Amino acid sequence: MSEILVFFTQTNILEFKLPELKTLAKLSSVPLTLNENSHDKKNPFLVLDLQSEDDAKRLMKRTVLMRSMYELWASAKTHDDLYSQLAKCPHHLKAQYVQRPDGTFRVKVDAFGKKLQDPDRQDRLDKILGILPFEGKVKLNNPDQSFHLLELYGQAGSKTPDKPLRVYFGRWLMDGQRDQIRHYHLQKRQYIGNTSMDSCLSLLMANQAMVTENALVCDPFVGTGSLLVAAAGCGAYVTGTDIDYNVLHGKGKSSRYNQIWKGPDENIRSNLRQYGLEHCYLDVMQADFSKCIWREQPLFDAIITDPPYGIRESTRKIGSDKNNLVNHEHLQNHVPSCTKYGLTDIFRDLLNFAAKFLKKGGKLVYWLPVYTPEYTVDNIPQHPCLELVANSEQPLSVHVSRRLITMRKHLDYEEARESELQATVSDDHYTESFRYRYFHSAGVPEQKAKADARDEQDPLDRERKVQS
Ligand SMILES: C[S@@+](CC[C@H](N)C(=O)[O-])C[C@H]1O[C@@H](n2cnc3c(N)ncnc32)[C@H](O)[C@@H]1O
C-alpha cells in the first residue's frame, strides 16, 4: 500500500472531483476506499491509499479534474512537523531516490491560496535539502525525479492565514489529462454555437458515462456536437438528434464574433474530422425528441446530453394548439409548427428514453437546471429502471445552478412493473417557468421577468425570419 496525494484542479466544479475519481477507479479496476463525508469538497488535496504506483497511473489516464498525483512522503499541519517526518523518511525511499548520484532531480515549492515570497521559498528549499541531501544533479526541466513541497492556505477569495492549513511533501508521479482540455478547446473548434459545451465538461461527461472504445453513444439534443466529440475521443461511435435543421447542418447565422453566416465547413462532421475522429461519426438526424424515431430495443451504451432549459435556446416540440389537418398535397413542403416543450416533459421523456434505449448497465449523463433556494434531492427525476450514481452542482448564479446527473440502467425495461414504467419528475420545481425564475433571480423586476419568460422566441422561427 502507498499513500498517494492527489491535487485537483481549482474550478467551480470541485464538487465533481469525487464522482469522477470513483468512476475512473471503476473504469480502470483500481480498488478504492473513500470516506466521502470526511472530505471537504473545497480542499484541492486528497490522500488516497492505493495498492501500487501503477494503480495511481491508471487513475490518471483519463482524468480532467485531477491535476497531478504524488507519492506522499510526509504531511503535517506545520513545517516543523513536516521536516521531522522527512528526517525519519524510510530507508528504501532514501536509497532509491536520495542516494542516487547518477540521477537528476529538482525540488519545487508551491503554495495554494497565497503567493510565497522568494526568500521564504529559498528558506524551505534549504531546509529540505538539509534533511534530504539529494546526491544527483539538479535539472529543472524534465529531471528523472521531481519532488514537491505543497502548502495549502485555503480557498482563493477567503482571508489568507499566516500559517498554512496543511503542508505536504511528495514525489511527483504523473499529471492528469488537462492537455486534452486544451486540445478540444472551443476556441479552436471548427463549428460552435451559443450553447456548445466546453471541452472540460464534455470530457467529464464522457468519463461519468464510462464511455469506452467501440461503445455506441447518443446525444438526443446534439446541437453542435460537443458531447459527440468528447465521446468519440474515447473511441466511441457517436450519433444524435436535434430539432433544429440549421444547427444540425451548420446553416444560418454564425455564433462567432465578426462573422455573420456560418461557413461551409461549420458542421458536426467537420468537428469530428478536425480531431481525426470522423471514423467514429455515424451521423445525426433532425428529429423532435418528444416523438420517438428509434426502433424500440436497448441500443446505446451511453446517452450524454445537455437538454434545452429555455434560457439561451427555447424548449420547443413539434405540435400545435390548433386542430388543423395538413392537406396531402402540402405534406412534402410542410414545415410543422412548434409548441412549448415544458421542462417537466423534457426530463420525463429523457428518463423514459434512457430506460428503453440504454443497454443494461449503460449510463445516462445529463444536466439538470435547478433553482437553488428550492432545490432538494427529491427534485431529481426518477425512473424504476435507473439508479442515481452521481449528482454534482455547478453554480451558475446566486440562485440558479445546474447539476450533472449520472444514472445507471440497472433494470431491463421489461423487468420493471408496468405500473411503474413512467419517469417521475418533480412538477413543483419545473411547472412554473424556470425561465421566469432565472430572470427574476438575476435581478430583473417581476413584471419584466414574467414578460421575458412569455416572450420565449423560437430560434427556428428567428432563424427563418433572418434568412427570409
Ligand atoms: C443546450 S443545447 C445543446 C448544446 C450541445 N450540447 C452543444 O454542445 O452544442 C440544446 C439543443 O436541444 C435542441 N432541442 C430543443 N428542443 C428539441 C426537441 N424537441 N428535440 C430535439 N432537440 C431539441 C436545440 O435545438 C439545441 O440545439
CSV table of C-alpha atoms and ligand atoms in Angstrom, one decimal:
chain,number,residue,atom,x,y,z
A,1,MET,CA,0.0,0.0,0.0
A,2,SER,CA,1.3,3.5,-0.7
A,3,GLU,CA,-0.2,6.8,0.3
A,4,ILE,CA,-0.9,8.9,-2.8
A,5,LEU,CA,-1.6,12.7,-2.8
A,6,VAL,CA,-4.0,13.9,-5.4
A,7,PHE,CA,-4.0,17.6,-6.4
A,8,PHE,CA,-7.3,18.6,-8.0
A,9,THR,CA,-7.8,21.5,-10.4
A,10,GLN,CA,-9.3,24.5,-8.7
A,11,THR,CA,-12.5,25.5,-10.5
A,12,ASN,CA,-16.2,26.0,-9.6
A,13,ILE,CA,-16.8,22.3,-10.3
A,14,LEU,CA,-14.8,21.0,-7.4
A,15,GLU,CA,-17.9,19.0,-6.3
A,16,PHE,CA,-17.4,16.8,-9.4
A,17,LYS,CA,-14.0,15.5,-8.3
A,18,LEU,CA,-15.0,12.6,-6.2
A,19,PRO,CA,-17.6,11.3,-8.7
A,20,GLU,CA,-15.0,11.4,-11.4
A,21,LEU,CA,-12.4,9.7,-9.2
A,22,LYS,CA,-14.9,6.9,-8.3
A,23,THR,CA,-15.9,6.4,-11.9
A,24,LEU,CA,-12.3,6.3,-13.2
A,25,ALA,CA,-11.5,3.8,-10.4
A,26,LYS,CA,-14.3,1.5,-11.7
A,27,LEU,CA,-13.3,2.0,-15.3
A,28,SER,CA,-9.7,1.1,-14.6
A,29,SER,CA,-10.5,-1.6,-12.0
A,30,VAL,CA,-8.5,0.2,-9.3
A,31,PRO,CA,-9.7,-0.7,-5.7
A,32,LEU,CA,-10.6,2.5,-3.9
A,33,THR,CA,-11.9,3.2,-0.5
A,34,LEU,CA,-13.1,6.8,0.1
A,35,ASN,CA,-14.6,8.3,3.2
A,36,GLU,CA,-16.5,11.0,1.3
A,37,ASN,CA,-18.1,12.5,4.4
A,38,SER,CA,-14.7,13.3,6.0
A,39,HIS,CA,-13.6,15.1,2.8
A,40,ASP,CA,-14.0,18.9,2.5
A,41,LYS,CA,-15.1,19.3,-1.2
A,42,LYS,CA,-13.3,22.7,-1.3
A,43,ASN,CA,-10.0,21.2,-0.4
A,44,PRO,CA,-8.0,20.7,-3.6
A,45,PHE,CA,-5.9,17.9,-2.0
A,46,LEU,CA,-6.9,14.4,-1.2
A,47,VAL,CA,-4.8,11.5,0.2
A,48,LEU,CA,-5.6,8.0,-1.2
A,49,ASP,CA,-4.4,4.6,-0.1
A,50,LEU,CA,-3.6,2.8,-3.3
A,51,GLN,CA,-2.0,-0.6,-3.8
A,52,SER,CA,0.6,0.5,-6.2
A,53,GLU,CA,2.1,3.3,-8.2
A,54,ASP,CA,0.7,1.6,-11.3
A,55,ASP,CA,-2.9,1.9,-9.9
A,56,ALA,CA,-2.2,5.6,-9.4
A,57,LYS,CA,-1.1,6.0,-13.0
A,58,ARG,CA,-4.1,4.1,-14.3
A,59,LEU,CA,-6.4,6.5,-12.5
A,60,MET,CA,-4.8,9.5,-14.2
A,61,LYS,CA,-5.2,8.2,-17.8
A,62,ARG,CA,-8.5,10.0,-18.4
A,63,THR,CA,-9.0,12.4,-15.6
A,64,VAL,CA,-9.7,16.1,-16.4
A,65,LEU,CA,-10.2,17.1,-12.8
A,66,MET,CA,-7.0,15.6,-11.2
A,67,ARG,CA,-4.1,17.9,-12.0
A,68,SER,CA,-1.3,15.8,-10.5
A,69,MET,CA,-0.5,12.8,-8.3
A,70,TYR,CA,2.4,12.4,-5.9
A,71,GLU,CA,3.8,9.6,-3.8
A,72,LEU,CA,3.3,11.1,-0.3
A,73,TRP,CA,6.4,11.2,1.8
A,74,ALA,CA,5.1,13.5,4.6
A,75,SER,CA,2.1,15.5,5.5
A,76,ALA,CA,1.6,17.8,8.6
A,77,LYS,CA,0.0,20.9,10.0
A,78,THR,CA,3.2,22.7,10.4
A,79,HIS,CA,6.5,22.9,8.6
A,80,ASP,CA,8.4,21.8,11.7
A,81,ASP,CA,6.3,18.6,11.9
A,82,LEU,CA,6.8,18.0,8.2
A,83,TYR,CA,10.6,18.4,8.5
A,84,SER,CA,10.8,16.0,11.4
A,85,GLN,CA,8.7,13.4,9.4
A,86,LEU,CA,11.0,13.8,6.5
A,87,ALA,CA,14.1,13.3,8.7
A,88,LYS,CA,12.6,9.8,9.5
A,89,CYS,CA,11.9,9.1,5.8
A,90,PRO,CA,12.1,5.3,5.3
A,91,HIS,CA,15.4,3.9,4.2
A,92,HIS,CA,14.2,2.3,1.0
A,93,LEU,CA,12.9,5.7,-0.3
A,94,LYS,CA,16.3,7.4,0.5
A,95,ALA,CA,18.2,4.6,-1.1
A,96,GLN,CA,16.0,4.7,-4.2
A,97,TYR,CA,15.7,8.4,-4.7
A,98,VAL,CA,18.1,10.4,-2.5
A,99,GLN,CA,21.3,8.5,-2.7
A,100,ARG,CA,21.3,8.4,-6.5
A,101,PRO,CA,24.5,10.2,-7.7
A,102,ASP,CA,23.8,9.1,-11.3
A,103,GLY,CA,20.2,10.6,-11.4
A,104,THR,CA,18.8,14.1,-11.9
A,105,PHE,CA,16.2,15.8,-9.7
A,106,ARG,CA,14.5,19.1,-8.8
A,107,VAL,CA,12.6,20.3,-5.7
A,108,LYS,CA,9.7,22.7,-6.2
A,109,VAL,CA,7.9,24.7,-3.5
A,110,ASP,CA,4.3,25.7,-4.3
A,111,ALA,CA,1.6,27.4,-2.2
A,112,PHE,CA,-2.1,27.4,-2.8
A,113,GLY,CA,-4.2,30.4,-1.6
A,114,LYS,CA,-1.1,32.5,-1.0
A,115,LYS,CA,1.8,34.0,-3.0
A,116,LEU,CA,5.1,32.9,-1.5
A,117,GLN,CA,8.0,35.4,-1.5
A,118,ASP,CA,11.3,34.3,-2.9
A,119,PRO,CA,13.2,34.3,0.4
A,120,ASP,CA,10.5,32.1,2.1
A,121,ARG,CA,10.7,29.7,-0.9
A,122,GLN,CA,14.5,29.6,-0.6
A,123,ASP,CA,14.3,29.0,3.2
A,124,ARG,CA,12.0,26.0,2.7
A,125,LEU,CA,14.2,24.6,-0.1
A,126,ASP,CA,17.4,24.9,2.1
A,127,LYS,CA,15.7,23.1,5.0
A,128,ILE,CA,14.5,20.2,2.7
A,129,LEU,CA,17.9,19.9,1.1
A,130,GLY,CA,19.5,19.8,4.5
A,131,ILE,CA,17.3,16.9,5.6
A,132,LEU,CA,17.3,15.1,2.3
A,133,PRO,CA,20.8,15.6,0.7
A,134,PHE,CA,20.0,14.5,-2.8
A,135,GLU,CA,23.2,13.2,-4.4
A,136,GLY,CA,22.1,13.6,-8.1
A,137,LYS,CA,22.4,16.6,-10.4
A,138,VAL,CA,19.8,19.4,-10.3
A,139,LYS,CA,17.9,19.6,-13.5
A,140,LEU,CA,14.9,22.0,-13.7
A,141,ASN,CA,13.5,20.7,-17.0
A,142,ASN,CA,12.4,17.1,-17.2
A,143,PRO,CA,14.5,15.7,-14.4
A,144,ASP,CA,14.4,11.9,-13.5
A,145,GLN,CA,12.6,12.7,-10.3
A,146,SER,CA,10.6,15.8,-9.2
A,147,PHE,CA,9.9,16.5,-5.5
A,148,HIS,CA,7.3,18.9,-4.4
A,149,LEU,CA,6.6,20.8,-1.2
A,150,LEU,CA,2.9,21.8,-1.4
A,151,GLU,CA,1.4,24.3,1.1
A,152,LEU,CA,-2.4,24.8,1.4
A,153,TYR,CA,-3.5,28.2,2.8
A,154,GLY,CA,-7.2,27.9,1.9
A,155,GLN,CA,-9.6,28.9,-0.8
A,156,ALA,CA,-8.8,31.8,-3.1
A,157,GLY,CA,-11.0,34.8,-2.0
A,158,SER,CA,-11.1,33.8,1.7
A,159,LYS,CA,-8.8,35.6,4.1
A,160,THR,CA,-5.3,34.1,3.9
A,161,PRO,CA,-4.0,32.8,7.2
A,162,ASP,CA,-0.3,33.5,8.0
A,163,LYS,CA,0.4,29.8,8.6
A,164,PRO,CA,-0.6,27.1,6.1
A,165,LEU,CA,-3.6,24.8,6.9
A,166,ARG,CA,-1.6,21.8,5.8
A,167,VAL,CA,1.8,21.1,4.2
A,168,TYR,CA,2.7,18.1,2.0
A,169,PHE,CA,5.9,16.7,0.6
A,170,GLY,CA,5.9,14.1,-2.2
A,171,ARG,CA,7.5,12.6,-5.3
A,172,TRP,CA,5.6,13.6,-8.5
A,173,LEU,CA,4.1,10.6,-10.3
A,174,MET,CA,2.0,11.8,-13.1
A,175,ASP,CA,-0.1,14.7,-14.4
A,176,GLY,CA,-3.8,14.3,-15.5
A,177,GLN,CA,-5.2,15.0,-18.9
A,178,ARG,CA,-5.5,18.7,-18.8
A,179,ASP,CA,-3.8,18.9,-22.2
A,180,GLN,CA,-6.9,17.2,-23.6
A,181,ILE,CA,-9.0,20.2,-22.5
A,182,ARG,CA,-6.7,22.4,-24.5
A,183,HIS,CA,-6.7,20.0,-27.4
A,184,TYR,CA,-10.5,20.1,-27.7
A,185,HIS,CA,-10.9,23.7,-26.7
A,186,LEU,CA,-13.9,25.5,-28.2
A,187,GLN,CA,-11.8,28.5,-29.3
A,188,LYS,CA,-10.1,26.2,-31.9
A,189,ARG,CA,-13.3,24.3,-32.7
A,190,GLN,CA,-14.4,24.4,-36.4
A,191,TYR,CA,-18.1,24.7,-35.5
A,192,ILE,CA,-19.6,26.1,-32.3
A,193,GLY,CA,-22.9,27.6,-31.3
A,194,ASN,CA,-24.3,29.7,-28.4
A,195,THR,CA,-24.7,26.6,-26.2
A,196,SER,CA,-21.7,24.5,-27.2
A,197,MET,CA,-20.4,22.6,-24.1
A,198,ASP,CA,-16.9,23.5,-23.1
A,199,SER,CA,-14.3,20.8,-23.6
A,200,CYS,CA,-13.6,20.2,-19.8
A,201,LEU,CA,-17.2,19.5,-19.1
A,202,SER,CA,-17.7,17.4,-22.2
A,203,LEU,CA,-14.8,15.2,-21.3
A,204,LEU,CA,-16.0,15.0,-17.7
A,205,MET,CA,-19.4,13.8,-19.0
A,206,ALA,CA,-17.8,11.2,-21.2
A,207,ASN,CA,-15.9,10.0,-18.1
A,208,GLN,CA,-19.0,9.9,-16.0
A,209,ALA,CA,-20.7,7.9,-18.7
A,210,MET,CA,-17.7,5.5,-18.7
A,211,VAL,CA,-17.5,5.8,-22.5
A,212,THR,CA,-15.1,3.2,-23.8
A,213,GLU,CA,-13.8,2.2,-27.2
A,214,ASN,CA,-16.4,0.9,-29.7
A,215,ALA,CA,-19.3,1.9,-27.4
A,216,LEU,CA,-22.4,3.4,-29.1
A,217,VAL,CA,-23.2,6.8,-27.7
A,218,CYS,CA,-26.2,9.1,-28.4
A,219,ASP,CA,-26.9,12.7,-27.7
A,220,PRO,CA,-30.6,13.4,-28.4
A,221,PHE,CA,-30.2,17.2,-28.0
A,222,VAL,CA,-27.0,17.2,-30.0
A,223,GLY,CA,-26.6,20.9,-31.0
A,224,THR,CA,-23.1,21.5,-32.4
A,225,GLY,CA,-22.0,18.0,-31.3
A,226,SER,CA,-19.6,18.9,-28.5
A,227,LEU,CA,-20.5,15.9,-26.5
A,228,LEU,CA,-20.1,13.7,-29.5
A,229,VAL,CA,-16.6,15.0,-29.9
A,230,ALA,CA,-15.7,14.0,-26.3
A,231,ALA,CA,-17.3,10.6,-26.6
A,232,ALA,CA,-15.6,9.9,-30.0
A,233,GLY,CA,-12.3,11.0,-28.3
A,234,CYS,CA,-12.8,8.0,-26.0
A,235,GLY,CA,-13.2,5.7,-29.1
A,236,ALA,CA,-17.0,5.5,-29.2
A,237,TYR,CA,-19.2,5.6,-32.2
A,238,VAL,CA,-21.5,8.6,-31.9
A,239,THR,CA,-24.9,9.7,-33.1
A,240,GLY,CA,-27.5,12.2,-32.2
A,241,THR,CA,-30.6,14.2,-33.0
A,242,ASP,CA,-31.7,17.8,-32.9
A,243,ILE,CA,-35.0,19.6,-33.8
A,244,ASP,CA,-33.1,22.5,-35.4
A,245,TYR,CA,-32.2,21.9,-39.0
A,246,ASN,CA,-29.9,24.9,-39.1
A,247,VAL,CA,-27.9,23.9,-36.1
A,248,LEU,CA,-27.6,20.3,-37.4
A,249,HIS,CA,-26.5,21.3,-40.8
A,250,GLY,CA,-24.4,24.4,-39.9
A,251,LYS,CA,-26.7,26.8,-41.7
A,252,GLY,CA,-27.8,30.3,-40.8
A,253,LYS,CA,-26.2,32.9,-38.5
A,254,SER,CA,-22.8,32.2,-37.0
A,255,SER,CA,-22.1,32.4,-33.3
A,256,ARG,CA,-18.6,33.7,-34.0
A,257,TYR,CA,-17.7,37.3,-33.3
A,258,ASN,CA,-17.1,39.2,-36.6
A,259,GLN,CA,-18.8,36.6,-38.8
A,260,ILE,CA,-22.4,36.9,-40.0
A,261,TRP,CA,-23.2,33.5,-41.6
A,262,LYS,CA,-21.9,30.0,-40.9
A,263,GLY,CA,-19.2,28.9,-43.3
A,264,PRO,CA,-19.4,25.7,-45.5
A,265,ASP,CA,-17.2,23.7,-43.1
A,266,GLU,CA,-19.1,24.6,-39.9
A,267,ASN,CA,-21.0,21.4,-39.1
A,268,ILE,CA,-20.8,18.4,-36.7
A,269,ARG,CA,-19.0,16.2,-39.2
A,270,SER,CA,-16.2,18.8,-39.6
A,271,ASN,CA,-15.8,19.0,-35.9
A,272,LEU,CA,-15.1,15.2,-35.7
A,273,ARG,CA,-12.9,15.4,-38.8
A,274,GLN,CA,-10.9,18.2,-37.2
A,275,TYR,CA,-9.7,15.8,-34.5
A,276,GLY,CA,-9.2,12.8,-36.7
A,277,LEU,CA,-12.4,11.2,-35.3
A,278,GLU,CA,-14.6,11.1,-38.5
A,279,HIS,CA,-14.5,7.3,-38.5
A,280,CYS,CA,-16.4,7.4,-35.2
A,281,TYR,CA,-19.2,9.6,-36.6
A,282,LEU,CA,-22.3,7.6,-37.5
A,283,ASP,CA,-24.4,10.7,-38.4
A,284,VAL,CA,-27.0,12.9,-36.9
A,285,MET,CA,-30.7,13.2,-37.7
A,286,GLN,CA,-33.2,16.0,-37.5
A,287,ALA,CA,-35.9,14.9,-35.1
A,288,ASP,CA,-38.1,16.1,-32.3
A,289,PHE,CA,-37.1,14.3,-29.1
A,290,SER,CA,-40.8,14.2,-28.0
A,291,LYS,CA,-41.5,11.8,-30.9
A,292,CYS,CA,-39.5,8.6,-30.8
A,293,ILE,CA,-37.7,7.8,-34.0
A,294,TRP,CA,-35.7,4.7,-32.9
A,295,ARG,CA,-36.8,1.1,-33.1
A,296,GLU,CA,-37.6,0.1,-29.5
A,297,GLN,CA,-34.7,-2.0,-28.2
A,298,PRO,CA,-31.7,-1.4,-25.9
A,299,LEU,CA,-29.3,0.3,-28.4
A,300,PHE,CA,-26.9,2.6,-26.6
A,301,ASP,CA,-24.1,2.1,-24.2
A,302,ALA,CA,-24.4,5.7,-23.0
A,303,ILE,CA,-26.6,8.7,-23.5
A,304,ILE,CA,-24.9,12.0,-22.8
A,305,THR,CA,-26.8,15.2,-23.3
A,306,ASP,CA,-27.5,18.8,-22.3
A,307,PRO,CA,-31.2,19.4,-22.8
A,308,PRO,CA,-32.5,22.9,-23.5
A,309,TYR,CA,-33.6,24.9,-20.4
A,310,GLY,CA,-35.3,27.7,-22.3
A,311,ILE,CA,-32.7,30.3,-21.3
A,312,ARG,CA,-30.4,30.6,-24.3
A,313,GLU,CA,-32.5,28.3,-26.6
A,314,SER,CA,-36.2,27.7,-26.5
A,315,THR,CA,-37.8,24.5,-25.3
A,316,ARG,CA,-40.0,23.5,-28.3
A,317,LYS,CA,-41.5,20.4,-29.7
A,318,ILE,CA,-43.5,19.8,-32.8
A,319,GLY,CA,-47.2,20.3,-32.3
A,320,SER,CA,-49.9,22.8,-32.5
A,321,ASP,CA,-52.7,24.0,-30.2
A,322,LYS,CA,-54.9,24.2,-33.3
A,323,ASN,CA,-56.5,21.2,-34.7
A,324,ASN,CA,-55.6,21.9,-38.4
A,325,LEU,CA,-55.0,19.0,-40.7
A,326,VAL,CA,-52.5,19.4,-43.5
A,327,ASN,CA,-53.7,18.6,-47.0
A,328,HIS,CA,-51.9,15.7,-48.6
A,329,GLU,CA,-50.5,17.8,-51.5
A,330,HIS,CA,-48.9,20.2,-49.0
A,331,LEU,CA,-47.3,17.5,-46.8
A,332,GLN,CA,-44.0,17.4,-48.8
A,333,ASN,CA,-43.0,21.0,-48.1
A,334,HIS,CA,-44.9,21.4,-44.9
A,335,VAL,CA,-42.9,22.9,-42.0
A,336,PRO,CA,-44.6,21.8,-38.8
A,337,SER,CA,-45.3,24.4,-36.2
A,338,CYS,CA,-43.9,24.2,-32.7
A,339,THR,CA,-45.4,24.4,-29.3
A,340,LYS,CA,-43.9,24.7,-25.9
A,341,TYR,CA,-42.0,21.7,-24.5
A,342,GLY,CA,-42.1,22.1,-20.7
A,343,LEU,CA,-39.0,21.1,-18.7
A,344,THR,CA,-41.1,18.5,-16.8
A,345,ASP,CA,-41.9,16.8,-20.1
A,346,ILE,CA,-38.4,17.0,-21.4
A,347,PHE,CA,-36.9,15.3,-18.3
A,348,ARG,CA,-39.7,12.7,-18.2
A,349,ASP,CA,-39.1,11.9,-21.8
A,350,LEU,CA,-35.4,11.8,-21.3
A,351,LEU,CA,-35.6,9.2,-18.5
A,352,ASN,CA,-38.2,7.1,-20.3
A,353,PHE,CA,-35.9,7.2,-23.4
A,354,ALA,CA,-32.9,6.1,-21.4
A,355,ALA,CA,-34.9,3.3,-19.7
A,356,LYS,CA,-35.9,1.9,-23.1
A,357,PHE,CA,-32.8,2.6,-25.2
A,358,LEU,CA,-29.9,2.1,-22.9
A,359,LYS,CA,-28.3,-1.3,-22.7
A,360,LYS,CA,-28.4,-2.8,-19.1
A,361,GLY,CA,-25.5,-1.2,-17.2
A,362,GLY,CA,-25.4,1.7,-19.6
A,363,LYS,CA,-25.2,5.3,-18.3
A,364,LEU,CA,-27.4,8.4,-18.7
A,365,VAL,CA,-25.4,11.6,-18.0
A,366,TYR,CA,-27.3,14.9,-18.3
A,367,TRP,CA,-27.5,18.5,-16.9
A,368,LEU,CA,-30.5,19.4,-14.8
A,369,PRO,CA,-31.1,23.1,-14.1
A,370,VAL,CA,-32.3,23.9,-10.6
A,371,TYR,CA,-33.5,26.9,-8.7
A,372,THR,CA,-31.2,26.6,-5.7
A,373,PRO,CA,-33.3,28.2,-2.9
A,374,GLU,CA,-36.0,25.5,-3.5
A,375,TYR,CA,-33.8,22.6,-4.6
A,376,THR,CA,-33.9,19.3,-2.7
A,377,VAL,CA,-32.7,15.9,-3.8
A,378,ASP,CA,-36.4,15.0,-4.5
A,379,ASN,CA,-36.2,17.3,-7.5
A,380,ILE,CA,-34.0,14.8,-9.3
A,381,PRO,CA,-36.2,12.9,-11.8
A,382,GLN,CA,-36.5,9.2,-11.1
A,383,HIS,CA,-37.3,6.0,-13.1
A,384,PRO,CA,-37.5,2.5,-11.7
A,385,CYS,CA,-35.1,1.2,-14.3
A,386,LEU,CA,-32.4,3.9,-13.5
A,387,GLU,CA,-30.4,4.3,-10.3
A,388,LEU,CA,-28.8,7.6,-9.4
A,389,VAL,CA,-25.0,7.2,-9.4
A,390,ALA,CA,-23.8,10.8,-9.0
A,391,ASN,CA,-25.3,14.3,-8.6
A,392,SER,CA,-22.9,17.3,-8.5
A,393,GLU,CA,-23.7,21.0,-8.6
A,394,GLN,CA,-22.2,23.7,-10.8
A,395,PRO,CA,-23.4,27.1,-9.6
A,396,LEU,CA,-24.4,29.4,-12.5
A,397,SER,CA,-25.6,32.4,-10.4
A,398,VAL,CA,-26.6,33.1,-6.8
A,399,HIS,CA,-29.9,31.4,-7.2
A,400,VAL,CA,-29.5,29.1,-10.2
A,401,SER,CA,-27.3,26.2,-10.8
A,402,ARG,CA,-27.2,23.1,-12.9
A,403,ARG,CA,-26.5,19.6,-11.7
A,404,LEU,CA,-24.7,16.9,-13.5
A,405,ILE,CA,-26.7,13.8,-13.1
A,406,THR,CA,-25.3,10.3,-13.7
A,407,MET,CA,-27.8,7.4,-13.8
A,408,ARG,CA,-27.2,3.7,-14.5
A,409,LYS,CA,-29.7,1.4,-16.1
A,410,HIS,CA,-29.9,-1.4,-13.5
A,411,LEU,CA,-33.2,-3.0,-14.6
A,412,ASP,CA,-34.3,-4.1,-18.0
A,413,TYR,CA,-37.4,-2.2,-19.2
A,414,GLU,CA,-39.4,-5.5,-19.3
A,415,GLU,CA,-38.3,-6.3,-15.7
A,416,ALA,CA,-39.9,-3.2,-14.2
A,417,ARG,CA,-43.5,-3.4,-13.3
A,418,GLU,CA,-45.7,-1.9,-16.0
A,419,SER,CA,-47.5,0.3,-13.4
A,420,GLU,CA,-44.1,2.0,-12.6
A,421,LEU,CA,-42.7,2.4,-16.0
A,422,GLN,CA,-43.0,6.2,-16.2
A,423,ALA,CA,-40.3,8.6,-15.0
A,424,THR,CA,-41.3,10.9,-12.2
A,425,VAL,CA,-40.3,14.5,-12.3
A,426,SER,CA,-40.9,16.9,-9.5
A,427,ASP,CA,-43.6,19.1,-11.0
A,428,ASP,CA,-43.4,21.9,-8.5
A,429,HIS,CA,-39.8,22.7,-9.5
A,430,TYR,CA,-40.4,22.9,-13.2
A,431,THR,CA,-44.0,23.8,-14.0
A,432,GLU,CA,-43.6,27.4,-13.0
A,433,SER,CA,-41.4,28.8,-15.8
A,434,PHE,CA,-37.7,28.1,-15.0
A,435,ARG,CA,-37.0,30.9,-17.4
A,436,TYR,CA,-39.1,33.3,-15.2
A,437,ARG,CA,-37.2,32.3,-12.0
A,438,TYR,CA,-33.9,32.6,-13.8
A,439,PHE,CA,-34.5,36.2,-14.9
A,440,HIS,CA,-36.2,37.2,-11.7
A,441,SER,CA,-33.4,35.8,-9.5
A,442,ALA,CA,-30.9,37.6,-11.7
A,443,GLY,CA,-32.5,40.9,-10.6
A,444,VAL,CA,-34.9,41.5,-13.4
A,445,PRO,CA,-38.1,43.1,-11.9
A,446,GLU,CA,-41.0,40.7,-11.6
A,447,GLN,CA,-43.2,42.1,-14.3
A,448,LYS,CA,-40.4,42.2,-16.9
A,449,ALA,CA,-39.2,38.7,-15.9
A,450,LYS,CA,-42.7,37.4,-16.5
A,451,ALA,CA,-42.8,39.2,-19.9
A,452,ASP,CA,-39.4,37.8,-20.8
A,453,ALA,CA,-40.4,34.4,-19.8
A,454,ARG,CA,-43.6,34.6,-22.0
A,455,ASP,CA,-41.7,36.1,-24.9
A,456,GLU,CA,-39.8,32.9,-25.5
A,457,GLN,CA,-38.9,33.2,-29.1
A,458,ASP,CA,-38.4,30.0,-31.1
A,459,PRO,CA,-34.9,30.1,-32.5
A,460,LEU,CA,-36.2,28.2,-35.5
A,461,ASP,CA,-38.6,31.0,-36.3
A,462,ARG,CA,-36.0,33.6,-35.5
A,463,GLU,CA,-33.5,32.0,-37.9
A,464,ARG,CA,-36.1,31.6,-40.6
A,465,LYS,CA,-37.0,35.3,-40.3
A,466,VAL,CA,-33.4,36.2,-40.6
A,467,GLN,CA,-33.0,34.1,-43.7
A,468,SER,CA,-36.1,35.4,-45.5
B,1,LIG,C1,-28.3,23.1,-24.8
B,1,LIG,S1,-28.4,22.8,-26.5
B,1,LIG,C2,-27.3,21.5,-26.7
B,1,LIG,C3,-25.9,22.0,-27.0
B,1,LIG,C4,-25.0,20.9,-27.4
B,1,LIG,N1,-24.6,20.1,-26.2
B,1,LIG,C5,-23.7,21.5,-28.0
B,1,LIG,O1,-22.6,21.3,-27.5
B,1,LIG,O2,-23.8,22.3,-29.0
B,1,LIG,C6,-30.0,22.0,-26.6
B,1,LIG,C7,-30.3,21.6,-28.0
B,1,LIG,O3,-31.6,21.0,-28.0
B,1,LIG,C8,-32.2,21.2,-29.2
B,1,LIG,N2,-33.7,21.0,-29.0
B,1,LIG,C9,-34.6,21.8,-28.4
B,1,LIG,N3,-35.8,21.2,-28.4
B,1,LIG,C10,-35.6,20.0,-29.0
B,1,LIG,C11,-36.5,18.9,-29.3
B,1,LIG,N4,-37.8,18.9,-29.0
B,1,LIG,N5,-36.0,17.8,-29.9
B,1,LIG,C12,-34.7,17.7,-30.2
B,1,LIG,N6,-33.8,18.7,-29.9
B,1,LIG,C13,-34.3,19.8,-29.4
B,1,LIG,C14,-31.9,22.7,-29.5
B,1,LIG,O4,-32.0,22.9,-30.9
B,1,LIG,C15,-30.4,22.7,-29.0
B,1,LIG,O5,-29.5,22.5,-30.1
